[in-house]
Every structure is written in structure tokens, then in C-alpha cells.
XYZ file of C-alpha atoms in Angstrom:
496
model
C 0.000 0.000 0.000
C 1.065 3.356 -0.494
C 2.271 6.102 1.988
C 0.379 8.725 0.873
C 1.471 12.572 2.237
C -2.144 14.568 1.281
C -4.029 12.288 4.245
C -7.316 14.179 5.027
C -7.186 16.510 8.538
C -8.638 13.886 10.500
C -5.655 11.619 9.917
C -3.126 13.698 10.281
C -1.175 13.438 13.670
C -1.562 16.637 15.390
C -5.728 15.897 14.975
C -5.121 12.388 16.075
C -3.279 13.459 19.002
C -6.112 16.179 20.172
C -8.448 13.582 19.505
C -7.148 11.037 22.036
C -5.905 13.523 24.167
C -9.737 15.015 24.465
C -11.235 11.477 25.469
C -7.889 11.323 27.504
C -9.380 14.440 29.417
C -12.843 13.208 29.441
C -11.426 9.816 30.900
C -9.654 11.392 33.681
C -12.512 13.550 34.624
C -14.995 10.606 34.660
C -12.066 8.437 36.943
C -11.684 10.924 39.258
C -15.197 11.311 39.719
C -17.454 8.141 39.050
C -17.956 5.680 41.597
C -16.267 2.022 41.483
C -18.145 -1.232 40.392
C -16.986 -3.833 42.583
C -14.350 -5.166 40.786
C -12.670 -2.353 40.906
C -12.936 -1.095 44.672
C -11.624 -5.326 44.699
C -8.829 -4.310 42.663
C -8.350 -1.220 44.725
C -7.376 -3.381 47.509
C -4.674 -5.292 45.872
C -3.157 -2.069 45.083
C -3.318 -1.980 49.208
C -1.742 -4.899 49.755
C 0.683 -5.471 46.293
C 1.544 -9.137 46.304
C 3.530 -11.171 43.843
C 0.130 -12.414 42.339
C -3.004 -12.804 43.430
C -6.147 -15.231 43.534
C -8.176 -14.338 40.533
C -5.559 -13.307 38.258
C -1.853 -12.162 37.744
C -0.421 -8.846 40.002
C -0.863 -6.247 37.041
C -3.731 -4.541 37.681
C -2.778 -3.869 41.327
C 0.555 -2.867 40.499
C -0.561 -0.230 38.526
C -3.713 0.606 41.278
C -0.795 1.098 43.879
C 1.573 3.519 41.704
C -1.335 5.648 40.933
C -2.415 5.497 44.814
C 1.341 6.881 45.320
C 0.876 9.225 42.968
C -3.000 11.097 44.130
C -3.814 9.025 46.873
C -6.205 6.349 47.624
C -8.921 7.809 45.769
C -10.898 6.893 42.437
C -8.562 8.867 40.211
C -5.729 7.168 42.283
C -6.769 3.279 41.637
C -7.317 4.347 38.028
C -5.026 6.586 36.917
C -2.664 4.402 35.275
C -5.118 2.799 33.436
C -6.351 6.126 31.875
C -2.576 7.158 30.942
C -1.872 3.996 29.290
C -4.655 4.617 26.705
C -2.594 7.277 25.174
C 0.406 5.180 24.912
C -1.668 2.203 23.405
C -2.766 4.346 20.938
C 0.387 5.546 20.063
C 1.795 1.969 20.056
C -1.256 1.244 17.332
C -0.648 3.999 15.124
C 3.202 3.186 14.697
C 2.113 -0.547 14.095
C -0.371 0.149 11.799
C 1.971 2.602 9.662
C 5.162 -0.073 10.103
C 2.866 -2.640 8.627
C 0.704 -0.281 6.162
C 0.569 2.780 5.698
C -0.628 6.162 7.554
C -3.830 6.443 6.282
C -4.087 2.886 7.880
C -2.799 3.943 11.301
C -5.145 6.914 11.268
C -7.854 5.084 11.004
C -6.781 2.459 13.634
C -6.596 4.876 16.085
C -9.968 6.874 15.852
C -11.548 3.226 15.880
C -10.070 1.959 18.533
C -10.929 5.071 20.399
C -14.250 4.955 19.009
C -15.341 1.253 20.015
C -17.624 1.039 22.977
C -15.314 -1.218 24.906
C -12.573 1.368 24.934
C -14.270 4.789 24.450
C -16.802 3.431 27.417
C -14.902 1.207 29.600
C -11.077 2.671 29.137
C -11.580 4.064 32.947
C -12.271 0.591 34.874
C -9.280 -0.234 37.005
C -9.191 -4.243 35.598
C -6.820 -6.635 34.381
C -8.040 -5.780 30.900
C -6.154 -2.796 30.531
C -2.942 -3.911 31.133
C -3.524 -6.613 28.942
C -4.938 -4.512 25.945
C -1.766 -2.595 26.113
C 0.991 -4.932 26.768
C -0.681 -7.211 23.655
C -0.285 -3.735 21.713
C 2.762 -3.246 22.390
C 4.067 -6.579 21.517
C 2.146 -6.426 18.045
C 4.388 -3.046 18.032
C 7.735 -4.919 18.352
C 6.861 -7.541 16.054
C 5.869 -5.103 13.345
C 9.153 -3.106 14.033
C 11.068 -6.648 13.810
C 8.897 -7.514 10.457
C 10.189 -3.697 8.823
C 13.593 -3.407 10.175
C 14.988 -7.366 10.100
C 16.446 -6.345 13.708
C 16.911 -9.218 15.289
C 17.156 -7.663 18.662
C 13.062 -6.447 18.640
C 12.819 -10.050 20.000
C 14.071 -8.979 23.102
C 11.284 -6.324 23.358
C 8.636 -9.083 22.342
C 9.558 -10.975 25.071
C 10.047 -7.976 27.582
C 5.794 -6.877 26.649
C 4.144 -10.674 26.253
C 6.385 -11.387 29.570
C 4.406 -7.678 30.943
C 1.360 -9.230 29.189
C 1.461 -12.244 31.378
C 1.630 -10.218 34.171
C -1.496 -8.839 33.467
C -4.088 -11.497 32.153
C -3.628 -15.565 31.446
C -5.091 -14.487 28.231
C -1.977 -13.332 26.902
C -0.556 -17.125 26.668
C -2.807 -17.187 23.311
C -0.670 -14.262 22.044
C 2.387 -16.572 22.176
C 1.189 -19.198 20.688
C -0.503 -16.655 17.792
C 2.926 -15.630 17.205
C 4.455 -19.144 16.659
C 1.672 -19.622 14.231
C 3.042 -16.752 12.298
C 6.870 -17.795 12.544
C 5.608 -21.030 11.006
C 3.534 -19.617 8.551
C 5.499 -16.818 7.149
C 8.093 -17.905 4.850
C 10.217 -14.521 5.665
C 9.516 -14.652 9.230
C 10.736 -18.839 9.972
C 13.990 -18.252 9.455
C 14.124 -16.072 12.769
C 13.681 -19.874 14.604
C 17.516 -19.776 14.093
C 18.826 -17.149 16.161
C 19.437 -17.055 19.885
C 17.505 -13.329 20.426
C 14.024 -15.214 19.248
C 14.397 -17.904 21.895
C 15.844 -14.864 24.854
C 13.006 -13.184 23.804
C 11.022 -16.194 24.873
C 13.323 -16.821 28.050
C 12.641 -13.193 29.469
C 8.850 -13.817 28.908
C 9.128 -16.790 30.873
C 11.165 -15.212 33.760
C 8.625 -12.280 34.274
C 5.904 -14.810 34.484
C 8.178 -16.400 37.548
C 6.530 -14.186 40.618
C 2.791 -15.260 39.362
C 4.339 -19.394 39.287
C 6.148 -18.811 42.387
C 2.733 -17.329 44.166
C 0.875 -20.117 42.489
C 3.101 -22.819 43.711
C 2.672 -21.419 47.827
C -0.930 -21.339 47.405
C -1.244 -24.909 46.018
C -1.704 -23.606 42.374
C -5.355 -21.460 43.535
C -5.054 -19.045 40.834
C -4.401 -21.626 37.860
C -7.489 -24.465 39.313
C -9.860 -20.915 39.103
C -8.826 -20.436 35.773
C -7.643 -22.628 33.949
C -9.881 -25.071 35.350
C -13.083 -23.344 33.703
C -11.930 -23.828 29.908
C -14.173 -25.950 28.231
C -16.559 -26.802 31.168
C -19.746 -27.749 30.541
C -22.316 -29.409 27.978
C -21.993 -28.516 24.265
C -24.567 -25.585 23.459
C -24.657 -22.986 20.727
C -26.772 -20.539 22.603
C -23.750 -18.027 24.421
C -21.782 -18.748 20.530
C -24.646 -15.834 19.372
C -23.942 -13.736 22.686
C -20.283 -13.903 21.605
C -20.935 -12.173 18.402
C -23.506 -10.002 19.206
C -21.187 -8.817 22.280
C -18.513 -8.584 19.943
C -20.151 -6.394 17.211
C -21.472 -3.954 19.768
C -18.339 -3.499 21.880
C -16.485 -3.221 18.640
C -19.030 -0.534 17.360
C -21.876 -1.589 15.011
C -20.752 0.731 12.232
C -17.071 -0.282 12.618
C -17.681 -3.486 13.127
C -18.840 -3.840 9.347
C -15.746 -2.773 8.044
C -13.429 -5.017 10.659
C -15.823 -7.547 9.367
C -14.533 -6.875 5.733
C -11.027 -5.962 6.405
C -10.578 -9.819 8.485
C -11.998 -10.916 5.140
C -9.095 -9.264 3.120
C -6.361 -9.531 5.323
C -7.071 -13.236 5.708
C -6.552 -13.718 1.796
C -3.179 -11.838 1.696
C -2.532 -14.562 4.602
C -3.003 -17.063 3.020
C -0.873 -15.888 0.036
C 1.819 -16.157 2.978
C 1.816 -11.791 3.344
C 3.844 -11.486 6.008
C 1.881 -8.118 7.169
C -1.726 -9.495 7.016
C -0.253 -12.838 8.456
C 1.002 -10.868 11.600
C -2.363 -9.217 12.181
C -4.433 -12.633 11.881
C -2.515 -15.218 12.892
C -1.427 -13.160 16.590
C -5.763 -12.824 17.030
C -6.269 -16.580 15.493
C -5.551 -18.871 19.236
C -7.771 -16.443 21.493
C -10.598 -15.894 19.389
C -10.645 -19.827 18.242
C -10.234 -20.137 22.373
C -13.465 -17.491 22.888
C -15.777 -19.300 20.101
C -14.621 -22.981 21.861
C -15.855 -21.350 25.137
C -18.993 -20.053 24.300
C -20.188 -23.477 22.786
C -19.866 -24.587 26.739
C -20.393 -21.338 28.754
C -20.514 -17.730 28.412
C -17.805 -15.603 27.632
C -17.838 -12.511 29.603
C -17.783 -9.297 27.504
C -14.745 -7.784 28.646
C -12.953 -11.218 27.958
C -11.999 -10.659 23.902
C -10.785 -6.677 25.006
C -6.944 -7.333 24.051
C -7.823 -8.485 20.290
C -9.873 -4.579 19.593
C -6.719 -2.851 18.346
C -5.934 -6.033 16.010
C -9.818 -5.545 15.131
C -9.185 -1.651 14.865
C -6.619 -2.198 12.345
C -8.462 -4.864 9.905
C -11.194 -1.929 9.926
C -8.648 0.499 9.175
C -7.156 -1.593 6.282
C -10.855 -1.928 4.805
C -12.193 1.726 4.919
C -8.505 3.350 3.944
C -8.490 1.606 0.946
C -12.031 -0.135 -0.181
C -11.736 -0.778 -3.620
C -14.731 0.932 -4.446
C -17.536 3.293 -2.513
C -14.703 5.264 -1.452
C -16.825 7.967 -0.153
C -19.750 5.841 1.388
C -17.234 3.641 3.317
C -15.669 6.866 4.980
C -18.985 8.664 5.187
C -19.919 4.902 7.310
C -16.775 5.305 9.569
C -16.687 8.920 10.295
C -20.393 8.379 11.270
C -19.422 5.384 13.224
C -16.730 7.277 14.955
C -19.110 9.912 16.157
C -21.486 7.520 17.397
C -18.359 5.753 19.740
C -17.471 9.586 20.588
C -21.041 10.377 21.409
C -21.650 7.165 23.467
C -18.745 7.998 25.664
C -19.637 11.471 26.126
C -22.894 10.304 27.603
C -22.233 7.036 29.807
C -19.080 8.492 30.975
C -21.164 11.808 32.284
C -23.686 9.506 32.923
C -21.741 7.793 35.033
C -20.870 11.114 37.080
C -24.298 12.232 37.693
C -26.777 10.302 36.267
C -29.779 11.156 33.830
C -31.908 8.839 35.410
C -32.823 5.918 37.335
C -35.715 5.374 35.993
C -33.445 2.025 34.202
C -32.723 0.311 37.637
C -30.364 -2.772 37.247
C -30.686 -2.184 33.669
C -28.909 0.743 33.262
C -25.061 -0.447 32.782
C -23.453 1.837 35.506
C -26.224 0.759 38.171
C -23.214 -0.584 40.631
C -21.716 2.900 40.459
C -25.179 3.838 42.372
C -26.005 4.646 46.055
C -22.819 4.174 48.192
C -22.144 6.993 49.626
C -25.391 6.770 50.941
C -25.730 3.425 52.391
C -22.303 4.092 54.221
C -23.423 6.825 56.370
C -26.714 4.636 57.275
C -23.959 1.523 58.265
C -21.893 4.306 60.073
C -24.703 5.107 62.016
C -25.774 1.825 62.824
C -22.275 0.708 64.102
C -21.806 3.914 66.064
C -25.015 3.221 67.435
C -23.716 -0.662 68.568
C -20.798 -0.126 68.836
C -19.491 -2.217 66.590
C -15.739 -3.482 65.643
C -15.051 -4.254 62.671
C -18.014 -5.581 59.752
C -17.912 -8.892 58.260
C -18.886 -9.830 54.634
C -19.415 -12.849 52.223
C -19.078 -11.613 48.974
C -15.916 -9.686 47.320
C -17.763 -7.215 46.032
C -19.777 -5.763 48.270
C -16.788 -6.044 51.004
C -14.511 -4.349 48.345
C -17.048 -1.740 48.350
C -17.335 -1.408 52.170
C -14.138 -1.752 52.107
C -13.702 1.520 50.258
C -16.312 3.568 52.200
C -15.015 2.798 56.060
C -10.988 2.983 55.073
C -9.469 4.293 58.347
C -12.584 3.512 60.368
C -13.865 -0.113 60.481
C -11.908 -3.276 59.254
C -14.349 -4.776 56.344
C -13.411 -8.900 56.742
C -15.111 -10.834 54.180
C -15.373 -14.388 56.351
C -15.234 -17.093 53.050
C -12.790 -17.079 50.725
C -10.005 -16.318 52.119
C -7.816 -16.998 49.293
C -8.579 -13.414 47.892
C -6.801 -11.907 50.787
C -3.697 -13.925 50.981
C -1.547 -10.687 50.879
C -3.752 -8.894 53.639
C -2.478 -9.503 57.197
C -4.769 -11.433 59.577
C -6.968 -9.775 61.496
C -6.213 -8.428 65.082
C -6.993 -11.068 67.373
C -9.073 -8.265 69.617
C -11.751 -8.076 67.167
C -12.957 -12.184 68.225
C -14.329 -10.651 71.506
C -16.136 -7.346 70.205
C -19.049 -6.781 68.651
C -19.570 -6.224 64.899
C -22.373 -5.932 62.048
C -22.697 -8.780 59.791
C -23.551 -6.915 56.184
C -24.933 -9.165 53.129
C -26.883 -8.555 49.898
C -30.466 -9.933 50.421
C -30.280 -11.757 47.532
C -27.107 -13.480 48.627
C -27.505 -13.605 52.467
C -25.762 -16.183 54.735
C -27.457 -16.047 57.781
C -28.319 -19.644 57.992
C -24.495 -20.328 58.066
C -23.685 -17.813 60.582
C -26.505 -18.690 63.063
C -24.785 -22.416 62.817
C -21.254 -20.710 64.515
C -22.949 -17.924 66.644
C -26.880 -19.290 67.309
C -28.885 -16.079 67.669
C -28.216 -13.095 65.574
C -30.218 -10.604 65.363
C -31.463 -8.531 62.319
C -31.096 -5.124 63.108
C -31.656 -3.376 59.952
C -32.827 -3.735 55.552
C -30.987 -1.032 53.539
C -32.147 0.479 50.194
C -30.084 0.914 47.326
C -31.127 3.471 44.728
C -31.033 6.092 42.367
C -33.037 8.936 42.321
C -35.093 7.180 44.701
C -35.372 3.935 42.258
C -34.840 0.753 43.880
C -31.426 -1.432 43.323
C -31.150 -3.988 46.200
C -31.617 -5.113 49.653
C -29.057 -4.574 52.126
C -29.349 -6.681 55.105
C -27.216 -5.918 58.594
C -26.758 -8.424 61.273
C -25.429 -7.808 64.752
C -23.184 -10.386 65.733
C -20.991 -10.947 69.070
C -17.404 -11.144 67.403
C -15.668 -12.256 64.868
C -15.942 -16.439 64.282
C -13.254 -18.415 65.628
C -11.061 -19.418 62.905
C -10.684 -20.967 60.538
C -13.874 -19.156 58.857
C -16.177 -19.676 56.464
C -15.292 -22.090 53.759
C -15.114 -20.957 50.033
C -17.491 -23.309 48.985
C -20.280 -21.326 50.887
C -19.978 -18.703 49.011
């Protein structure tokens, strides 16, 4: 493709850089403001407590939570900060790919649709191990495309410095390696790279940063991988989540880009198989995890946040498509300016939305309904345990202690009595809290009374808390008064 100099204003640099740098803005606005979902305010306490891994997933996320706590404090901006910055640099990481590999007209229009999908433009402030892992793929796409241009052996030191980060972040990122050795075989210009030592150092350094996340595994008798690893596959065959996949898919992506990522897969995948070692690169690195996410869904449902490292692989086969279509020239960039706007628009109104809401007229329907109504039932828990006297308040569910959590930091210890494996890295609780009393605090819908009346026999209800919005209802929020913290060990996981 050619590298034409007369690209159109919008993708030119100096707009692509506003651009991003405006959502950038919008981002951190909406970070520093916008309450956490639960995963998050979870996350928030790994970046508490950093650890050399962690339960659910590799130490990434709360790496990054605690360097921006360092930075402006335990706060919202604080926990997500990080995440927000490394937007920019994934986009920056994209356009240089996409121009090493294409052209510029390419890598502009790679980075306004990867800005412009829902899953970015929307969800590029949530503190998870998806960010990380969006930009650590990026950036190893970026050293393999700077390998592909410049024959520089030594760019397979930086692929193994960002899939070893990668790994880090998400198990997900194991399907990037194995995308790539697809490609090494594949490519006829690429195999030859099998035969020198930086290829396989490359490999060793990946290996070695993955060493803190084996070495956790291997003192917690291998927790994280049996949570994992051990739900591949599970269940009966069904092809009713397979449709959920790619209707989650096309709407995270962006309807109106989707259609051309759609069409540039299609084109890119021919020049693959004519053994292009550009077109190979994009679809043979996406080929393992998305094979991986369509094997899933014909067992179980794939969350919608799970295919998030493969959008700037999808930005760029819709970038390929629309810059140059081979015909409609002017419909097919009328289609993805208009499908740009809509990602632009969308983001402008959940993110505010998520700030101070429009309504709550939606309830549980409205996506940013667990952003809802803290503030609010902390003061009425504050005012019940000043009014007991309690301790310390016990939980059984991550997420709601996460959010506690949150609200009583420097006031109350927030225990959550089952699964304890989540807080390996927290110390144990002070042994004065057994004899005090405390408030048990539970989601109605998820309440674990029965359990707790088998270790302390009476306890007594002493209050039902209403989430909402606007003064529309969310959930029951039931609080207990019990005598003191169980005697250990405490609940066991499988009651949760």
C-alpha cells in the first residue's frame, strides 16, 4: 500500500493526538469522579496490599492501582489513573504498528476506531486486568511489526520484555504466544528467525517475568491456575452463548465499525493465506484467542470484557478496509466517520452519565447501576455501628466487602469471612476483634445467615438497607449484629 502525504485533517497526527488527548481528558474527569463497580474497589485493595500475584488473576492490575495510589492518593482517580494514561500510549503503540505494517492512512484510522469502540471509548476508565492486557498485547504487536520492517533481530528482546508484561497482566496473553508461533511457522520470511538465539531470549525473558505469578501459584497450592484454567471448556456442548459472543462482539467493537473489521478480516485473511507477512502478523497473533473465545462459548458464556486485548488487532483490519475499499470510497468513509461519532457520542454520555446520572428510571438495567447509592448506604452503616458499637463488619461476597471496604478505610476493618484466598496478601486480622461486637452486612439476595446462626446461634437482624437512584430501587441490604468475629478458621469458600 502506499504512503500517501495529502491524508485528510482527520488523519493527520496533530488531529489524532487532540483527539485522544480530548477522550484522555474526558477519561480522567470521569475516573476521578465516578464511583467504582466492585471489581474495581476489589482491585483497589490489591493495590493496598501489592503481592507477587493474586487469587483471581496475575499482580498487574494492582501494580498499577498502587503507583497511581502513590501518585494522588487512595482515591478513584488514584486506583485508576494508570489505566487512563496507558490509553494514550496504546494508541500511540497502534498507530506506529499500523503505519510499520501499512501505511498512515491505515494507522489513522486504527486509532480513531479503537478510540471509538464502545469497549474502549466506554470502559477505558475501569481499574481491571483488561487494561494492562490490551496494552501490553499492543505493544508486543508493536515490536513484532518493528522486527517484520527493520529485520532487527534484537526487537525479539522487546517481544519478550511486553508478552512477559502481558502475562503479568491477564492468562489471556498465553494465546498471544502461541498466535505468534503460528506466524513464525507460517510466514516464509519470518521462519527463518527460529535460528537465532535473540528469538528464543526473547522467549526466556517472557518466561522469567511470568516467575513471581508461578512462584505465588506454587505457595498457594496452584489457587489461581485451578480458578482459571480449570473453567476452559466446562460444561455441555450448546450454541446458545456462541450468538452472545458475536452479538457482544459487534457492539463493543461498534456496530458501524464493526462492518468494516468484518470486511477488512476478510481481506487480510486472503493476503494470509498468500503467505503476506503483514496481514499474516495481524491474523494469525488474534487466530488462538478468538478460536479459544468461540470454543468457550459453545460450553459457557464468555464474559464481555474477555476478547478486550484483540480490539486494536480488530481496529486495524477496519482500518485496512475503509482506507483503501476498492470501491464506494466515499460511502465507506462517510460509514466510519459516522461510526466514529457515534463511539465519541456514546462515551460522552455514559461516561457523564456515570458522574451524575440522567436517570434511574433504568434500575439494574442501566449499565453503571453498581456505580449507584454508596455513599449513601455508608453513612446509614456508620450510624448503625456507632449506634452498637461495633468493631469491625464482616462480609461474604468480594464485592460488596470491596465496596465497604472503600467507604469505612481508616474507620472499620471490612473482613469478608469465606474465601479467604482473595486476601492472601492482607495480614490477619487483630486477634481483639474475636471478643467485640460487629455488624454482619450481606446482599439480600445473597444472604448467609443460615451459616452464621450455625457458629454464633442467635443473631439478630437489626436493619434492611435500600439501594437506589433517584429514589429507584437497586437492592436489599441486610445488617446483622453479631458478638465477634468467628473463631477461625472461617467460612469455607465453597459457601460462598
Amino acid at each position: 500500500m502506499s504512503d500517501r502525504q495529502d491524508l485528510p485533517f482527520y488523519l493527520r497526527p496533530a488531529f489524532l493526538c487532540l483527539f485522544v488527548l480530548a477522550l484522555t481528558a474526558l477519561k480522567l474527569w470521569s475516573a476521578a469522579n465516578a464511583w467504582f463497580v466492585e471489581d474495581e474497589a476489589y482491585y483497589r485493595l490489591w493495590g493496598q496490599f501489592p503481592a507477587l500475584s493474586y487469587y483471581d488473576h496475575p499482580p498487574m492490575i494492582g501494580w498499577w492501582a498502587w503507583a497511581g495510589q502513590q501518585l494522588v492518593g487512595d482515591t478513584f482517580l488514584g486506583t485508576r489513573l494508570i489505566v487512563v494514561l496507558a490509553s494514550v500510549l496504546g494508541s500511540l503503540a497502534l498507530w506506529r504498528t499500523a503505519m510499520l505494517l501499512f501505511d498512515r492512512r491505515v494507522a489513522g484510522w486504527a486509532v480513531l476506531f479503537l478510540n471509538a469502540s464502545i469497549l474502549v471509548g466506554v470502559g477505558g476508565i475501569l481499574a481491571t486486568p483488561d487494561a494492562p492486557s490490551v496494552l501490553f498485547w499492543g505493544l508486543a504487536l508493536w515490536a513484532l511489526a518493528e522486527l517484520y520492517r527493520s529485520d532487527n533481530a534484537n526487537w525479539w528482546l522487546a517481544v519478550g520484555l511486553f508478552a512477559g508484561l502481558g502475562l503479568l497482566s491477564k492468562y489471556s496473553v498465553l494465546f498471544l504466544g502461541a498466535g505468534i508461533v503460528l506466524w513464525l511457522v507460517w510466514a516464509r520470511d519470518a521462519r527463518r528467525w527460529f535460528f537465532t538465539w535473540k528469538l528464543w531470549a526473547g522467549g526466556i525473558l517472557a518466561l522469567l517475568l511470568f516467575v513471581p505469578v508461578l512462584y505465588w501459584n506454587h505457595l498457594h497450592e496452584w489457587a489461581s491456575f485451578y480458578k482459571q484454567f480449570g473453567r476452559a471448556g466446562r460444561g455441555d456442548w450448546t450454541s446458545k452463548y456462541v450468538f452472545e459472543l458475536i452479538g457482544a462482539l459487534l457492539g463493543l467493537i461498534n456496530p458501524l465499525i464493526a462492518i468494516p473489521a468484518l470486511f477488512g478480516a476478510v481481506r487480510l485473511g486472503g493476503k494470509a493465506l498468500r503467505r503476506d507477512g503483514a496481514a499474516a502478523l495481524i491474523i494469525l497473533t488474534v487466530l488462538p484467542f478468538l478460536a479459544y473465545l468461540v470454543f468457550h462459548s459453545l460450553h459457557a458464556r464468555v464474559q464481555a470484557n474477555w476478547p478486550a486485548p484483540l480490539f486494536p488487532a480488530f481496529a486495524i483490519m477496519a482500518a485496512v478496509f475503509v482506507a483503501h475499499p476498492n470501491g464506494g470510497d466515499a460511502w465507506w468513509r462517510r460509514l466510519s466517520i459516522a461510526g466514529i461519532a457515534l463511539g465519541v457520542a456514546v462515551a460522552v454520555v455514559i461516561q457523564i452519565h456515570a458522574v451524575t446520572p440522567f436517570t434511574g428510571t433504568l434500575a439494574r438495567k442501566d449499565p453503571t447501576f453498581q456505580l449507584r447509592g454508596w455513599p449513601e448506604i455508608g453513612e446509614e452503616i456508620r450510624s448503625i455501628a456507632d449506634r452498637t458499637g461495633a468493631a469491625f463488619i464482616e462480609t461474604t461476597g468480594y464485592g460488596l466487602n470491596a465496596q465497604l471496604a472503600y467507604l469505612f478505610k481508616d474507620e472499620l476493618p471490612v473482613i469478608q469471612l469465606n474465601e479467604r484466598i482473595r486476601y492472601a496478601m492482607t495480614p490477619p486480622p487483630d486477634p481483639a476483634l474475636f471478643g467485640q461486637k460487629g455488624l454482619y452486612v450481606t446482599l439480600a439476595r445473597r444472604d448467609r445467615i443460615d451459616r452464621l446462626r450455625q457458629i454464633y446461634g442467635d443473631v439478630p437482624k437489626i436493619a434492611s438497607l435500600t439501594r437506589s437512584v433517584d429514589g429507584t430501587f437497586l437492592e436489599h441490604i441486610v445488617v446483622y449484629e453479631v458478638p465477634g468475629l468467628p473463631n477461625m478458621p472461617f467460612l469455607p469458600d465453597e459457601d460462598d
